[in-house]
Amino acid sequence: MNKSILLEDLGHNDYKETWDYQEQLFKSIIDLKIKNRREGSHLETPNHFLLVEHPHVYTLGKSGDMGNLLVDENVLTEKGAKFYKINRGGDITYHGPGQIVGYPILDLDNFFTDIHKYLRFLEEMVILTLADYGLKAERSKGETGVWLDVGTPFARKICAMGVRASRWVTMHGFALNVNADLGYFDLMIPCGIKGKAVTSLNVELGQKEVDMAEVKKRLLKHFSNLFEAEFQRIDRPLI
C-alpha cells in the first residue's frame, strides 16, 4: 500500500486544461491496476493531489439539472465565465479566483475501499481547517459538503464537494471559498439546493483577504493526518 501522495500546486489554471490533466492521471492509475490484475504483477500505484484556482467557471455534474443555472450563455460571457458538463457526482458548482480547489486522484486500495468514508474524510479535513480559524463548521444531513449554522435559517455553505470513482480510483474533489466573489453564486442554485446561502472564509472572519497559502497548509496537514499519508511536493508543467 502506497500512502505517498504527489502534490502539485497548479496556481491559477484553466478548468478544462486541469480537467484533462486529471483525466490523464486518473486513467494512468486505472491502466496500471488493470495491468497488475491481468499479469499478476504488484506494481505500486501512485496517488496525486492537485491544488488550483480556476478562472470563473460553472460545472454541472452528470445527474445535475440544467435549470439550476439561472442565466444563459450570453450572461456568462459578459461575466467572463465558462460552463462545462462534467462526469462527477453532484449538481451545479461554481469555481473562481479566491477559491481553493483540491483534486485528490487516489487509488483507494492504498488507503481504504469506502467511498462514503472518503467523502466524510474530505469533509472532516475542511471542518478541522475551519476550526483552526475559530469557526464551527458541520455536515448537513443529505447534503455533501461543509456548512455553517446547520439547522437554522442562517445555514450557509462554505465548501462544495463532488467526486468520481472507478476501480477505487478517485478524481474531482472539493472547492473551499476563502476569498471568493460571492456574487457569482447568484447566477445559479448552488448544488441544486434552493433557499440556502453561500459564504466565504474572509466574510466569516470579517477580513478583506485571508492568506490562501496558510489555508492550503492547514488543509494538507489535516488531510495527511486523516489519511495517514505523506505528501511529496513536485513542481513541473502540466503534461
mmCIF file of C-alpha atoms in Angstrom:
data_model
loop_
_atom_site.group_PDB
_atom_site.id
_atom_site.type_symbol
_atom_site.label_atom_id
_atom_site.label_comp_id
_atom_site.label_asym_id
_atom_site.label_seq_id
_atom_site.Cartn_x
_atom_site.Cartn_y
_atom_site.Cartn_z
ATOM 1 C CA MET A 1 0.000 0.000 0.000
ATOM 2 C CA ASN A 2 1.490 3.281 -1.169
ATOM 3 C CA LYS A 3 0.486 6.154 1.111
ATOM 4 C CA SER A 4 2.776 8.690 -0.506
ATOM 5 C CA ILE A 5 0.911 11.401 -2.456
ATOM 6 C CA LEU A 6 2.447 13.534 -5.204
ATOM 7 C CA LEU A 7 1.345 17.125 -4.542
ATOM 8 C CA GLU A 8 1.154 19.731 -7.286
ATOM 9 C CA ASP A 9 0.014 23.316 -6.781
ATOM 10 C CA LEU A 10 -1.015 24.449 -10.259
ATOM 11 C CA GLY A 11 -1.662 28.042 -9.184
ATOM 12 C CA HIS A 12 -4.191 29.780 -11.450
ATOM 13 C CA ASN A 13 -5.129 27.394 -14.237
ATOM 14 C CA ASP A 14 -7.890 26.903 -16.804
ATOM 15 C CA TYR A 15 -10.613 24.452 -15.750
ATOM 16 C CA LYS A 16 -10.620 22.367 -18.950
ATOM 17 C CA GLU A 17 -6.842 22.078 -19.021
ATOM 18 C CA THR A 18 -6.815 20.929 -15.400
ATOM 19 C CA TRP A 19 -9.715 18.531 -16.029
ATOM 20 C CA ASP A 20 -7.798 16.959 -18.944
ATOM 21 C CA TYR A 21 -4.762 16.574 -16.692
ATOM 22 C CA GLN A 22 -6.891 14.930 -14.005
ATOM 23 C CA GLU A 23 -8.293 12.511 -16.585
ATOM 24 C CA GLN A 24 -4.786 11.637 -17.727
ATOM 25 C CA LEU A 25 -3.601 10.864 -14.179
ATOM 26 C CA PHE A 26 -6.843 9.023 -13.387
ATOM 27 C CA LYS A 27 -6.528 6.819 -16.492
ATOM 28 C CA SER A 28 -2.861 6.060 -15.880
ATOM 29 C CA ILE A 29 -3.645 4.685 -12.401
ATOM 30 C CA ILE A 30 -6.558 2.590 -13.669
ATOM 31 C CA ASP A 31 -4.452 1.248 -16.555
ATOM 32 C CA LEU A 32 -1.760 0.182 -14.088
ATOM 33 C CA LYS A 33 -4.327 -1.556 -11.880
ATOM 34 C CA ILE A 34 -5.692 -3.439 -14.909
ATOM 35 C CA LYS A 35 -2.144 -4.428 -15.897
ATOM 36 C CA ASN A 36 -1.456 -5.719 -12.372
ATOM 37 C CA ARG A 37 -4.626 -7.804 -12.427
ATOM 38 C CA ARG A 38 -4.026 -9.240 -15.896
ATOM 39 C CA GLU A 39 -0.365 -10.049 -15.375
ATOM 40 C CA GLY A 40 -0.452 -10.940 -11.699
ATOM 41 C CA SER A 41 2.080 -8.193 -11.029
ATOM 42 C CA HIS A 42 2.254 -5.928 -7.990
ATOM 43 C CA LEU A 43 3.456 -2.623 -9.406
ATOM 44 C CA GLU A 44 2.860 0.248 -6.981
ATOM 45 C CA THR A 45 0.065 2.626 -7.954
ATOM 46 C CA PRO A 46 0.724 6.353 -7.447
ATOM 47 C CA ASN A 47 -1.520 8.900 -5.728
ATOM 48 C CA HIS A 48 -1.846 12.548 -6.752
ATOM 49 C CA PHE A 49 -3.276 15.703 -5.177
ATOM 50 C CA LEU A 50 -3.762 18.816 -7.311
ATOM 51 C CA LEU A 51 -4.396 22.271 -5.841
ATOM 52 C CA VAL A 52 -5.631 25.008 -8.163
ATOM 53 C CA GLU A 53 -7.537 28.270 -8.540
ATOM 54 C CA HIS A 54 -9.701 28.444 -11.654
ATOM 55 C CA PRO A 55 -10.916 31.430 -13.666
ATOM 56 C CA HIS A 56 -14.707 31.873 -13.344
ATOM 57 C CA VAL A 57 -16.412 28.642 -14.411
ATOM 58 C CA TYR A 58 -19.637 26.723 -13.760
ATOM 59 C CA THR A 59 -19.693 22.925 -13.874
ATOM 60 C CA LEU A 60 -22.704 20.616 -13.909
ATOM 61 C CA GLY A 61 -22.450 17.048 -12.596
ATOM 62 C CA LYS A 62 -23.793 14.084 -14.570
ATOM 63 C CA SER A 63 -27.017 13.947 -12.538
ATOM 64 C CA GLY A 64 -27.414 17.729 -12.361
ATOM 65 C CA ASP A 65 -30.340 19.860 -13.535
ATOM 66 C CA MET A 66 -29.529 22.420 -16.226
ATOM 67 C CA GLY A 67 -32.337 24.545 -14.773
ATOM 68 C CA ASN A 68 -30.110 25.303 -11.788
ATOM 69 C CA LEU A 69 -28.040 27.606 -13.991
ATOM 70 C CA LEU A 70 -30.140 30.773 -13.876
ATOM 71 C CA VAL A 71 -28.618 32.676 -16.809
ATOM 72 C CA ASP A 72 -27.863 31.996 -20.450
ATOM 73 C CA GLU A 73 -24.555 31.756 -22.279
ATOM 74 C CA ASN A 74 -24.553 35.455 -23.168
ATOM 75 C CA VAL A 75 -24.638 36.474 -19.500
ATOM 76 C CA LEU A 76 -21.831 34.027 -18.706
ATOM 77 C CA THR A 77 -19.740 35.575 -21.485
ATOM 78 C CA GLU A 78 -20.390 39.065 -20.090
ATOM 79 C CA LYS A 79 -19.250 37.824 -16.675
ATOM 80 C CA GLY A 80 -16.120 36.243 -18.139
ATOM 81 C CA ALA A 81 -17.265 32.765 -17.105
ATOM 82 C CA LYS A 82 -17.273 29.374 -18.845
ATOM 83 C CA PHE A 83 -19.607 26.389 -18.460
ATOM 84 C CA TYR A 84 -18.945 22.634 -18.647
ATOM 85 C CA LYS A 85 -20.970 19.466 -18.175
ATOM 86 C CA ILE A 86 -18.680 17.014 -16.392
ATOM 87 C CA ASN A 87 -18.525 13.438 -15.119
ATOM 88 C CA ARG A 88 -18.574 13.878 -11.340
ATOM 89 C CA GLY A 89 -21.460 13.405 -8.950
ATOM 90 C CA GLY A 90 -23.466 16.328 -7.654
ATOM 91 C CA ASP A 91 -25.260 19.204 -9.332
ATOM 92 C CA ILE A 92 -24.033 22.658 -10.364
ATOM 93 C CA THR A 93 -20.941 24.232 -8.842
ATOM 94 C CA TYR A 94 -19.032 27.466 -9.338
ATOM 95 C CA HIS A 95 -15.240 27.811 -9.284
ATOM 96 C CA GLY A 96 -13.330 31.062 -9.389
ATOM 97 C CA PRO A 97 -10.489 33.176 -8.032
ATOM 98 C CA GLY A 98 -10.216 33.204 -4.248
ATOM 99 C CA GLN A 99 -11.376 29.610 -4.003
ATOM 100 C CA ILE A 100 -9.099 26.680 -3.156
ATOM 101 C CA VAL A 101 -9.967 23.723 -5.348
ATOM 102 C CA GLY A 102 -8.462 20.344 -4.482
ATOM 103 C CA TYR A 103 -8.434 17.266 -6.687
ATOM 104 C CA PRO A 104 -7.206 14.123 -4.887
ATOM 105 C CA ILE A 105 -6.581 11.429 -7.504
ATOM 106 C CA LEU A 106 -6.046 8.475 -5.206
ATOM 107 C CA ASP A 107 -6.023 4.733 -5.514
ATOM 108 C CA LEU A 108 -8.206 3.977 -2.514
ATOM 109 C CA ASP A 109 -6.768 0.451 -2.468
ATOM 110 C CA ASN A 110 -3.791 2.239 -0.905
ATOM 111 C CA PHE A 111 -5.981 3.598 1.897
ATOM 112 C CA PHE A 112 -9.464 2.083 2.317
ATOM 113 C CA THR A 113 -12.108 0.987 -0.165
ATOM 114 C CA ASP A 114 -15.063 3.002 1.089
ATOM 115 C CA ILE A 115 -16.361 5.993 -0.903
ATOM 116 C CA HIS A 116 -18.664 7.103 1.927
ATOM 117 C CA LYS A 117 -15.695 7.214 4.317
ATOM 118 C CA TYR A 118 -13.636 9.018 1.675
ATOM 119 C CA LEU A 119 -16.220 11.813 1.372
ATOM 120 C CA ARG A 120 -16.569 12.078 5.151
ATOM 121 C CA PHE A 121 -12.775 12.418 5.451
ATOM 122 C CA LEU A 122 -12.750 15.226 2.865
ATOM 123 C CA GLU A 123 -15.472 16.996 4.829
ATOM 124 C CA GLU A 124 -13.590 16.434 8.090
ATOM 125 C CA MET A 125 -10.429 17.942 6.589
ATOM 126 C CA VAL A 126 -12.354 21.156 5.873
ATOM 127 C CA ILE A 127 -14.182 21.125 9.225
ATOM 128 C CA LEU A 128 -10.867 20.844 11.086
ATOM 129 C CA THR A 129 -9.297 23.576 8.965
ATOM 130 C CA LEU A 130 -12.156 25.980 9.666
ATOM 131 C CA ALA A 131 -11.923 25.126 13.377
ATOM 132 C CA ASP A 132 -8.329 26.405 13.211
ATOM 133 C CA TYR A 133 -9.895 29.774 12.362
ATOM 134 C CA GLY A 134 -12.410 29.593 15.192
ATOM 135 C CA LEU A 135 -15.384 28.571 13.052
ATOM 136 C CA LYS A 136 -17.738 25.715 13.889
ATOM 137 C CA ALA A 137 -18.435 24.020 10.570
ATOM 138 C CA GLU A 138 -20.636 20.960 10.159
ATOM 139 C CA ARG A 139 -22.089 18.422 7.783
ATOM 140 C CA SER A 140 -25.698 18.868 6.703
ATOM 141 C CA LYS A 141 -27.680 15.623 6.538
ATOM 142 C CA GLY A 142 -28.207 14.505 2.961
ATOM 143 C CA GLU A 143 -26.120 17.367 1.560
ATOM 144 C CA THR A 144 -22.471 16.654 0.775
ATOM 145 C CA GLY A 145 -20.105 19.467 1.634
ATOM 146 C CA VAL A 146 -19.391 21.688 4.623
ATOM 147 C CA TRP A 147 -21.796 24.203 6.166
ATOM 148 C CA LEU A 148 -22.132 26.794 8.917
ATOM 149 C CA ASP A 149 -25.179 27.209 11.193
ATOM 150 C CA VAL A 150 -26.775 23.956 10.032
ATOM 151 C CA GLY A 151 -30.423 23.604 11.016
ATOM 152 C CA THR A 152 -31.027 27.345 11.303
ATOM 153 C CA PRO A 153 -32.461 29.944 8.887
ATOM 154 C CA PHE A 154 -28.867 31.196 8.513
ATOM 155 C CA ALA A 155 -27.403 27.929 7.167
ATOM 156 C CA ARG A 156 -24.768 28.656 4.540
ATOM 157 C CA LYS A 157 -22.370 26.520 2.533
ATOM 158 C CA ILE A 158 -18.655 27.249 2.538
ATOM 159 C CA CYS A 159 -17.285 24.173 0.757
ATOM 160 C CA ALA A 160 -18.750 22.140 -2.124
ATOM 161 C CA MET A 161 -17.751 18.579 -2.997
ATOM 162 C CA GLY A 162 -18.278 16.190 -5.874
ATOM 163 C CA VAL A 163 -16.249 13.135 -6.817
ATOM 164 C CA ARG A 164 -15.992 10.409 -9.403
ATOM 165 C CA ALA A 165 -14.562 6.955 -8.711
ATOM 166 C CA SER A 166 -13.800 3.906 -10.834
ATOM 167 C CA ARG A 167 -11.945 0.769 -9.708
ATOM 168 C CA TRP A 168 -11.442 2.630 -6.397
ATOM 169 C CA VAL A 169 -9.570 5.471 -8.121
ATOM 170 C CA THR A 170 -10.915 8.959 -7.360
ATOM 171 C CA MET A 171 -10.989 12.270 -9.197
ATOM 172 C CA HIS A 172 -12.613 15.717 -8.834
ATOM 173 C CA GLY A 173 -12.877 16.784 -5.178
ATOM 174 C CA PHE A 174 -13.649 19.912 -3.153
ATOM 175 C CA ALA A 175 -13.906 23.696 -3.537
ATOM 176 C CA LEU A 176 -13.423 25.838 -0.424
ATOM 177 C CA ASN A 177 -14.429 29.501 -0.577
ATOM 178 C CA VAL A 178 -11.631 31.523 1.003
ATOM 179 C CA ASN A 179 -11.701 34.943 -0.685
ATOM 180 C CA ALA A 180 -14.410 34.170 -3.231
ATOM 181 C CA ASP A 181 -16.589 36.729 -5.049
ATOM 182 C CA LEU A 182 -19.967 35.534 -3.781
ATOM 183 C CA GLY A 183 -21.850 37.477 -6.454
ATOM 184 C CA TYR A 184 -21.105 34.688 -8.933
ATOM 185 C CA PHE A 185 -23.159 32.266 -6.852
ATOM 186 C CA ASP A 186 -26.264 34.374 -7.598
ATOM 187 C CA LEU A 187 -26.209 33.088 -11.179
ATOM 188 C CA MET A 188 -27.106 29.552 -10.099
ATOM 189 C CA ILE A 189 -28.849 27.460 -7.458
ATOM 190 C CA PRO A 190 -25.716 26.147 -5.711
ATOM 191 C CA CYS A 191 -25.579 22.337 -5.818
ATOM 192 C CA GLY A 192 -29.280 22.461 -6.736
ATOM 193 C CA ILE A 193 -30.253 23.276 -3.138
ATOM 194 C CA LYS A 194 -32.808 26.095 -3.024
ATOM 195 C CA GLY A 195 -33.046 28.614 -0.208
ATOM 196 C CA LYS A 196 -29.538 28.092 1.167
ATOM 197 C CA ALA A 197 -26.880 30.793 1.224
ATOM 198 C CA VAL A 198 -23.204 30.545 0.345
ATOM 199 C CA THR A 199 -20.334 32.124 2.257
ATOM 200 C CA SER A 200 -16.566 32.549 2.189
ATOM 201 C CA LEU A 201 -13.907 32.350 4.903
ATOM 202 C CA ASN A 202 -12.917 36.004 4.609
ATOM 203 C CA VAL A 203 -16.566 37.067 5.060
ATOM 204 C CA GLU A 204 -16.959 34.884 8.143
ATOM 205 C CA LEU A 205 -13.762 36.296 9.665
ATOM 206 C CA GLY A 206 -14.620 39.886 8.742
ATOM 207 C CA GLN A 207 -11.395 40.221 6.761
ATOM 208 C CA LYS A 208 -10.780 41.649 3.317
ATOM 209 C CA GLU A 209 -8.493 38.755 2.458
ATOM 210 C CA VAL A 210 -7.304 35.550 4.120
ATOM 211 C CA ASP A 211 -3.845 34.139 3.411
ATOM 212 C CA MET A 212 -4.531 31.383 0.844
ATOM 213 C CA ALA A 213 -1.151 29.714 1.362
ATOM 214 C CA GLU A 214 -1.853 29.310 5.070
ATOM 215 C CA VAL A 215 -5.275 27.757 4.399
ATOM 216 C CA LYS A 216 -3.712 25.304 1.937
ATOM 217 C CA LYS A 217 -1.083 24.377 4.512
ATOM 218 C CA ARG A 218 -3.753 23.626 7.115
ATOM 219 C CA LEU A 219 -5.902 21.624 4.682
ATOM 220 C CA LEU A 220 -2.944 19.452 3.713
ATOM 221 C CA LYS A 221 -1.944 18.884 7.332
ATOM 222 C CA HIS A 222 -5.411 17.627 8.240
ATOM 223 C CA PHE A 223 -5.677 15.545 5.060
ATOM 224 C CA SER A 224 -2.325 13.929 5.810
ATOM 225 C CA ASN A 225 -3.382 13.075 9.363
ATOM 226 C CA LEU A 226 -6.783 11.683 8.366
ATOM 227 C CA PHE A 227 -5.468 9.533 5.540
ATOM 228 C CA GLU A 228 -2.213 8.680 7.338
ATOM 229 C CA ALA A 229 -0.483 9.866 4.179
ATOM 230 C CA GLU A 230 2.713 11.683 3.325
ATOM 231 C CA PHE A 231 2.924 14.424 0.696
ATOM 232 C CA GLN A 232 5.768 14.720 -1.769
ATOM 233 C CA ARG A 233 5.665 18.127 -3.441
ATOM 234 C CA ILE A 234 6.604 18.193 -7.113
ATOM 235 C CA ASP A 235 6.961 21.168 -9.429
ATOM 236 C CA ARG A 236 6.516 20.571 -13.124
ATOM 237 C CA PRO A 237 4.429 21.935 -16.003
ATOM 238 C CA LEU A 238 1.144 20.327 -16.928
ATOM 239 C CA ILE A 239 1.659 17.315 -19.179
#
